[in-house]
PDB file of C-alpha atoms in Angstrom:
ATOM      1  CA  MET A   1     -20.119 -17.707  28.367  1.00 41.00           C
ATOM      2  CA  ASP A   2     -21.970 -17.324  25.042  1.00 44.00           C
ATOM      3  CA  ARG A   3     -25.655 -18.171  25.098  1.00 48.00           C
ATOM      4  CA  VAL A   4     -26.646 -21.254  23.101  1.00 49.00           C
ATOM      5  CA  GLN A   5     -29.015 -20.186  20.285  1.00 56.00           C
ATOM      6  CA  SER A   6     -32.511 -21.685  20.413  1.00 67.00           C
ATOM      7  CA  PRO A   7     -34.262 -23.074  17.373  1.00 75.00           C
ATOM      8  CA  ASP A   8     -36.199 -19.867  17.258  1.00 80.00           C
ATOM      9  CA  ASP A   9     -33.010 -17.881  17.303  1.00 79.00           C
ATOM     10  CA  VAL A  10     -31.626 -19.800  14.467  1.00 78.00           C
ATOM     11  CA  ALA A  11     -34.767 -19.429  12.426  1.00 86.00           C
ATOM     12  CA  ALA A  12     -34.818 -15.686  13.006  1.00 88.00           C
ATOM     13  CA  SER A  13     -31.057 -15.362  11.878  1.00 85.00           C
ATOM     14  CA  ILE A  14     -31.741 -17.446   8.752  1.00 89.00           C
ATOM     15  CA  GLY A  15     -34.843 -15.382   7.805  1.00 92.00           C
ATOM     16  CA  ARG A  16     -32.977 -12.099   8.486  1.00 91.00           C
ATOM     17  CA  ASN A  17     -29.983 -13.155   6.400  1.00 90.00           C
ATOM     18  CA  VAL A  18     -31.937 -14.600   3.551  1.00 93.00           C
ATOM     19  CA  ARG A  19     -34.087 -11.480   3.231  1.00 92.00           C
ATOM     20  CA  ALA A  20     -31.092  -9.166   3.365  1.00 90.00           C
ATOM     21  CA  LEU A  21     -29.080 -11.187   0.820  1.00 89.00           C
ATOM     22  CA  ARG A  22     -32.115 -11.366  -1.516  1.00 91.00           C
ATOM     23  CA  ARG A  23     -32.470  -7.575  -1.405  1.00 91.00           C
ATOM     24  CA  GLN A  24     -28.692  -7.045  -2.010  1.00 87.00           C
ATOM     25  CA  ARG A  25     -29.194  -9.208  -5.079  1.00 88.00           C
ATOM     26  CA  ARG A  26     -32.216  -7.081  -6.075  1.00 91.00           C
ATOM     27  CA  MET A  27     -34.194 -10.288  -6.315  1.00 93.00           C
ATOM     28  CA  THR A  28     -37.937 -10.529  -5.659  1.00 95.00           C
ATOM     29  CA  ILE A  29     -39.320 -13.394  -3.623  1.00 95.00           C
ATOM     30  CA  ASP A  30     -40.598 -14.953  -6.814  1.00 96.00           C
ATOM     31  CA  ALA A  31     -37.072 -14.654  -8.450  1.00 95.00           C
ATOM     32  CA  LEU A  32     -35.424 -16.324  -5.435  1.00 96.00           C
ATOM     33  CA  ALA A  33     -37.983 -19.093  -5.524  1.00 96.00           C
ATOM     34  CA  ALA A  34     -37.442 -19.690  -9.209  1.00 95.00           C
ATOM     35  CA  ALA A  35     -33.582 -19.588  -8.896  1.00 94.00           C
ATOM     36  CA  SER A  36     -33.463 -21.920  -6.016  1.00 94.00           C
ATOM     37  CA  GLY A  37     -36.359 -24.286  -6.773  1.00 95.00           C
ATOM     38  CA  VAL A  38     -37.809 -23.572  -3.360  1.00 95.00           C
ATOM     39  CA  SER A  39     -41.513 -22.670  -3.362  1.00 95.00           C
ATOM     40  CA  ARG A  40     -42.458 -19.054  -2.879  1.00 95.00           C
ATOM     41  CA  GLY A  41     -44.481 -19.894   0.279  1.00 95.00           C
ATOM     42  CA  THR A  42     -41.461 -21.638   1.767  1.00 95.00           C
ATOM     43  CA  VAL A  43     -39.311 -18.590   1.070  1.00 95.00           C
ATOM     44  CA  ILE A  44     -41.942 -16.327   2.737  1.00 95.00           C
ATOM     45  CA  GLN A  45     -42.064 -18.683   5.734  1.00 95.00           C
ATOM     46  CA  ILE A  46     -38.229 -18.736   6.073  1.00 94.00           C
ATOM     47  CA  GLU A  47     -37.931 -14.972   5.750  1.00 94.00           C
ATOM     48  CA  THR A  48     -40.526 -14.373   8.470  1.00 94.00           C
ATOM     49  CA  ALA A  49     -38.987 -17.083  10.769  1.00 91.00           C
ATOM     50  CA  ARG A  50     -42.037 -19.238  10.652  1.00 89.00           C
ATOM     51  CA  GLY A  51     -40.238 -22.413   9.574  1.00 77.00           C
ATOM     52  CA  ASN A  52     -37.141 -24.566  10.095  1.00 78.00           C
ATOM     53  CA  PRO A  53     -35.765 -25.188   6.676  1.00 86.00           C
ATOM     54  CA  SER A  54     -34.127 -28.489   5.767  1.00 81.00           C
ATOM     55  CA  ILE A  55     -30.393 -28.696   4.895  1.00 79.00           C
ATOM     56  CA  SER A  56     -31.380 -29.261   1.266  1.00 78.00           C
ATOM     57  CA  THR A  57     -33.445 -26.118   1.314  1.00 88.00           C
ATOM     58  CA  LEU A  58     -30.617 -24.100   2.865  1.00 88.00           C
ATOM     59  CA  VAL A  59     -28.191 -25.476   0.225  1.00 81.00           C
ATOM     60  CA  HIS A  60     -30.471 -24.452  -2.679  1.00 88.00           C
ATOM     61  CA  LEU A  61     -31.110 -20.996  -1.165  1.00 92.00           C
ATOM     62  CA  ALA A  62     -27.389 -20.502  -0.609  1.00 85.00           C
ATOM     63  CA  GLU A  63     -26.588 -21.507  -4.156  1.00 85.00           C
ATOM     64  CA  ALA A  64     -29.224 -19.085  -5.615  1.00 90.00           C
ATOM     65  CA  LEU A  65     -27.840 -16.260  -3.358  1.00 89.00           C
ATOM     66  CA  ARG A  66     -24.258 -17.219  -4.266  1.00 82.00           C
ATOM     67  CA  VAL A  67     -23.115 -17.650  -0.654  1.00 77.00           C
ATOM     68  CA  GLY A  68     -22.120 -20.439   1.614  1.00 73.00           C
ATOM     69  CA  VAL A  69     -24.664 -22.002   3.938  1.00 74.00           C
ATOM     70  CA  ALA A  70     -22.729 -20.454   6.888  1.00 70.00           C
ATOM     71  CA  SER A  71     -23.747 -16.979   5.578  1.00 74.00           C
ATOM     72  CA  LEU A  72     -27.389 -17.971   6.043  1.00 83.00           C
ATOM     73  CA  VAL A  73     -27.101 -19.574   9.512  1.00 75.00           C
ATOM     74  CA  ASP A  74     -24.660 -17.295  11.126  1.00 65.00           C
ATOM     75  CA  GLY A  75     -26.374 -15.291  13.795  1.00 48.00           C
ATOM     76  CA  ASP A  76     -23.581 -12.828  14.485  1.00 51.00           C
ATOM     77  CA  VAL A  77     -23.594 -10.268  11.707  1.00 49.00           C
ATOM     78  CA  ALA A  78     -21.716  -7.516  13.592  1.00 55.00           C
ATOM     79  CA  PRO A  79     -18.773  -5.870  11.697  1.00 62.00           C
ATOM     80  CA  ARG A  80     -15.487  -7.562  12.434  1.00 72.00           C
ATOM     81  CA  VAL A  81     -12.677  -5.538  13.829  1.00 81.00           C
ATOM     82  CA  VAL A  82      -9.055  -6.625  13.234  1.00 81.00           C
ATOM     83  CA  VAL A  83      -6.166  -5.026  14.924  1.00 87.00           C
ATOM     84  CA  ARG A  84      -2.579  -5.711  13.658  1.00 84.00           C
ATOM     85  CA  ARG A  85       0.027  -4.332  16.053  1.00 89.00           C
ATOM     86  CA  ALA A  86       3.229  -2.685  14.866  1.00 89.00           C
ATOM     87  CA  GLU A  87       5.269  -5.651  15.880  1.00 84.00           C
ATOM     88  CA  GLN A  88       3.148  -7.985  13.729  1.00 80.00           C
ATOM     89  CA  ALA A  89       3.958  -6.162  10.573  1.00 79.00           C
ATOM     90  CA  VAL A  90       6.858  -8.050   9.035  1.00 75.00           C
ATOM     91  CA  PRO A  91       8.702  -7.037   5.794  1.00 81.00           C
ATOM     92  CA  LEU A  92       7.627  -9.321   2.995  1.00 85.00           C
ATOM     93  CA  TRP A  93      10.258  -7.913   0.721  1.00 86.00           C
ATOM     94  CA  SER A  94      13.730  -6.366   1.399  1.00 87.00           C
ATOM     95  CA  ASN A  95      17.145  -5.997  -0.104  1.00 93.00           C
ATOM     96  CA  THR A  96      20.694  -5.539   1.136  1.00 95.00           C
ATOM     97  CA  THR A  97      20.504  -1.744   0.967  1.00 96.00           C
ATOM     98  CA  GLY A  98      17.524  -1.435   3.456  1.00 96.00           C
ATOM     99  CA  SER A  99      14.660  -1.080   1.121  1.00 97.00           C
ATOM    100  CA  THR A 100      11.530  -2.817   2.469  1.00 94.00           C
ATOM    101  CA  ALA A 101       7.893  -3.517   1.631  1.00 92.00           C
ATOM    102  CA  VAL A 102       5.937  -4.073   4.865  1.00 89.00           C
ATOM    103  CA  PHE A 103       2.441  -5.621   4.726  1.00 89.00           C
ATOM    104  CA  ARG A 104       0.278  -3.848   7.268  1.00 91.00           C
ATOM    105  CA  ILE A 105      -3.103  -5.381   7.009  1.00 88.00           C
ATOM    106  CA  GLY A 106      -5.620  -6.749   4.462  1.00 84.00           C
ATOM    107  CA  THR A 107      -9.039  -8.242   3.931  1.00 76.00           C
ATOM    108  CA  ASP A 108     -10.156 -11.776   3.067  1.00 63.00           C
ATOM    109  CA  PRO A 109     -11.499 -12.670  -0.399  1.00 56.00           C
ATOM    110  CA  PRO A 110     -13.696 -12.147  -2.346  1.00 69.00           C
ATOM    111  CA  ASP A 111     -12.859  -8.375  -2.405  1.00 74.00           C
ATOM    112  CA  ILE A 112      -9.206  -7.820  -1.409  1.00 78.00           C
ATOM    113  CA  VAL A 113      -7.826  -4.583   0.130  1.00 86.00           C
ATOM    114  CA  GLU A 114      -4.274  -4.435   1.197  1.00 90.00           C
ATOM    115  CA  LEU A 115      -2.279  -1.834   2.973  1.00 93.00           C
ATOM    116  CA  TRP A 116       1.547  -1.729   2.438  1.00 93.00           C
ATOM    117  CA  ASP A 117       4.284   0.422   3.846  1.00 97.00           C
ATOM    118  CA  TRP A 118       7.277   0.870   1.508  1.00 97.00           C
ATOM    119  CA  THR A 119      10.668   2.344   1.883  1.00 98.00           C
ATOM    120  CA  LEU A 120      13.050   2.507  -1.148  1.00 98.00           C
ATOM    121  CA  GLN A 121      16.642   3.736  -0.770  1.00 98.00           C
ATOM    122  CA  PRO A 122      17.995   6.200  -3.371  1.00 98.00           C
ATOM    123  CA  GLY A 123      18.527   4.454  -6.705  1.00 98.00           C
ATOM    124  CA  ASP A 124      16.608   1.227  -5.659  1.00 98.00           C
ATOM    125  CA  ALA A 125      13.640  -0.001  -7.535  1.00 97.00           C
ATOM    126  CA  PHE A 126      11.012  -2.734  -7.418  1.00 94.00           C
ATOM    127  CA  GLU A 127       9.434  -4.340 -10.512  1.00 92.00           C
ATOM    128  CA  GLY A 128       5.777  -5.052 -10.046  1.00 91.00           C
ATOM    129  CA  GLU A 129       4.002  -7.740 -12.083  1.00 85.00           C
ATOM    130  CA  ALA A 130       0.744  -7.100 -13.848  1.00 88.00           C
ATOM    131  CA  HIS A 131      -2.190  -7.802 -11.569  1.00 85.00           C
ATOM    132  CA  ALA A 132      -5.646  -9.126 -12.609  1.00 82.00           C
ATOM    133  CA  VAL A 133      -7.743  -6.738 -14.670  1.00 87.00           C
ATOM    134  CA  GLY A 134      -9.795  -4.566 -12.281  1.00 89.00           C
ATOM    135  CA  THR A 135      -7.081  -4.175  -9.756  1.00 89.00           C
ATOM    136  CA  SER A 136      -6.084  -0.735  -8.694  1.00 95.00           C
ATOM    137  CA  GLU A 137      -3.206   0.726  -6.548  1.00 96.00           C
ATOM    138  CA  VAL A 138      -3.193   3.887  -4.642  1.00 98.00           C
ATOM    139  CA  LEU A 139       0.207   5.362  -3.691  1.00 99.00           C
ATOM    140  CA  SER A 140       0.806   8.201  -1.239  1.00 99.00           C
ATOM    141  CA  VAL A 141       4.283   9.569  -0.603  1.00 99.00           C
ATOM    142  CA  LEU A 142       5.124  10.260   3.012  1.00 99.00           C
ATOM    143  CA  SER A 143       8.696  11.561   2.477  1.00 98.00           C
ATOM    144  CA  GLY A 144      11.238  11.613  -0.380  1.00 98.00           C
ATOM    145  CA  ARG A 145      10.511  11.267  -4.101  1.00 99.00           C
ATOM    146  CA  LEU A 146       9.105   8.286  -5.831  1.00 99.00           C
ATOM    147  CA  GLY A 147       9.238   7.302  -9.494  1.00 99.00           C
ATOM    148  CA  LEU A 148       6.537   5.146 -10.950  1.00 98.00           C
ATOM    149  CA  ARG A 149       6.402   3.594 -14.404  1.00 98.00           C
ATOM    150  CA  VAL A 150       3.112   1.999 -15.557  1.00 96.00           C
ATOM    151  CA  GLY A 151       3.512   0.378 -18.956  1.00 90.00           C
ATOM    152  CA  GLN A 152       5.491   3.005 -20.888  1.00 91.00           C
ATOM    153  CA  ALA A 153       4.275   6.000 -18.843  1.00 95.00           C
ATOM    154  CA  GLU A 154       6.617   7.658 -16.282  1.00 97.00           C
ATOM    155  CA  HIS A 155       5.495   9.592 -13.234  1.00 98.00           C
ATOM    156  CA  GLU A 156       7.336  11.314 -10.269  1.00 98.00           C
ATOM    157  CA  LEU A 157       5.769  12.036  -6.969  1.00 99.00           C
ATOM    158  CA  GLY A 158       6.906  14.182  -4.070  1.00 98.00           C
ATOM    159  CA  GLU A 159       6.083  14.301  -0.396  1.00 98.00           C
ATOM    160  CA  GLY A 160       2.273  14.611   0.064  1.00 98.00           C
ATOM    161  CA  ASP A 161       1.478  13.476  -3.564  1.00 99.00           C
ATOM    162  CA  THR A 162      -1.009  10.715  -4.083  1.00 99.00           C
ATOM    163  CA  LEU A 163      -1.661   8.744  -7.275  1.00 98.00           C
ATOM    164  CA  LEU A 164      -4.145   6.008  -8.337  1.00 98.00           C
ATOM    165  CA  PHE A 165      -3.450   3.669 -11.209  1.00 97.00           C
ATOM    166  CA  GLU A 166      -4.932   0.517 -12.861  1.00 96.00           C
ATOM    167  CA  ALA A 167      -2.427  -2.213 -12.054  1.00 92.00           C
ATOM    168  CA  HIS A 168      -3.006  -4.743 -14.830  1.00 92.00           C
ATOM    169  CA  ALA A 169       0.139  -3.684 -16.613  1.00 94.00           C
ATOM    170  CA  PRO A 170       3.699  -4.192 -15.364  1.00 93.00           C
ATOM    171  CA  HIS A 171       4.815  -1.334 -13.118  1.00 96.00           C
ATOM    172  CA  ARG A 172       7.963  -0.128 -11.417  1.00 97.00           C
ATOM    173  CA  TYR A 173       8.548   1.732  -8.207  1.00 98.00           C
ATOM    174  CA  SER A 174      11.879   3.630  -7.652  1.00 98.00           C
ATOM    175  CA  GLY A 175      13.513   5.980  -5.309  1.00 98.00           C
ATOM    176  CA  VAL A 176      14.576   8.938  -7.491  1.00 97.00           C
ATOM    177  CA  GLY A 177      15.657  11.517  -4.927  1.00 93.00           C
ATOM    178  CA  PRO A 178      18.837  11.919  -2.867  1.00 97.00           C
ATOM    179  CA  GLU A 179      16.944  10.596   0.203  1.00 98.00           C
ATOM    180  CA  PRO A 180      14.979   7.378   0.904  1.00 98.00           C
ATOM    181  CA  VAL A 181      11.421   7.483  -0.147  1.00 99.00           C
ATOM    182  CA  ARG A 182       8.679   6.199   2.040  1.00 99.00           C
ATOM    183  CA  PHE A 183       5.133   5.634   0.700  1.00 99.00           C
ATOM    184  CA  THR A 184       2.029   3.783   1.453  1.00 98.00           C
ATOM    185  CA  MET A 185       0.319   1.517  -1.041  1.00 97.00           C
ATOM    186  CA  VAL A 186      -3.278   0.447  -1.065  1.00 97.00           C
ATOM    187  CA  VAL A 187      -4.140  -2.506  -3.377  1.00 92.00           C
ATOM    188  CA  LEU A 188      -7.771  -2.974  -4.313  1.00 92.00           C
ATOM    189  CA  GLN A 189      -8.588  -6.164  -6.119  1.00 83.00           C
ATOM    190  CA  PRO A 190     -12.420  -6.795  -6.570  1.00 80.00           C
ATOM    191  CA  GLY A 191     -13.577 -10.382  -6.475  1.00 67.00           C
ATOM    192  CA  ASP A 192     -16.953 -11.732  -7.276  1.00 58.00           C
ATOM    193  CA  SER A 193     -19.401  -8.970  -6.361  1.00 50.00           C
ATOM    194  CA  GLY A 194     -22.049 -11.547  -5.841  1.00 50.00           C
ATOM    195  CA  LEU A 195     -20.298 -13.174  -2.936  1.00 52.00           C
ATOM    196  CA  VAL A 196     -21.065 -11.451   0.491  1.00 50.00           C
ATOM    197  CA  PRO A 197     -19.578 -12.575   3.825  1.00 52.00           C
ATOM    198  CA  PRO A 198     -21.897 -12.684   6.873  1.00 47.00           C
ATOM    199  CA  SER A 199     -20.310  -9.494   8.329  1.00 48.00           C
ATOM    200  CA  ALA A 200     -21.559  -7.490   5.261  1.00 48.00           C
ATOM    201  CA  ILE A 201     -25.268  -8.511   5.651  1.00 49.00           C
ATOM    202  CA  ALA A 202     -27.290  -5.407   6.523  1.00 49.00           C
ATOM    203  CA  PRO A 203     -30.611  -5.930   8.548  1.00 50.00           C
ATOM    204  CA  ALA A 204     -33.563  -6.191   6.316  1.00 48.00           C
ATOM    205  CA  THR A 205     -36.193  -3.426   6.399  1.00 50.00           C
ATOM    206  CA  GLU A 206     -39.942  -3.619   6.121  1.00 48.00           C
ATOM    207  CA  GLY A 207     -41.467  -4.519   2.730  1.00 52.00           C
ATOM    208  CA  ASP A 208     -40.789  -7.173   0.094  1.00 56.00           C
TER     209      ASP A 208
END
């Protein structure tokens, strides 16, 4: 059974998280105070777990640090581990010839990372729409030969080849060899770099 956090535990978690987030933002105590409208003395008290901030104070600090209040209060900042078993990976695209795109696993926003497992039969193709600017894809061929068109540029990859491209233009994957091509695809779509989930908060070190 989980232990109920005492008020001192909560104050310590809030102080640790506020301090770590402030440092990730490269903000001084004075800068956080100015951005939040919370006095410098109150910020110091909160970071050193010497006070129990009001809801209003937490809201102002969260807004200034560009996180939700939960990110300040959450006492469990251990890295999250997600296991997605083979039987949970369901094709999200397929056609009648046996070509498939299987979504393996991905992260939550703001920063999105997705892992896909593709199989394209000989002569089959998939037209990919343009993604948001800043999105990249990494393709690595496990077997067969893969054709890739990005905009007007054509590329061909063989077994063991890996390619990274900026995916804000229309693109097309195709099986260009006599055998099916199987490849993995990693999609990286950065979100708002100012948003940090609780699991990403590193412990604060000594100093301002």
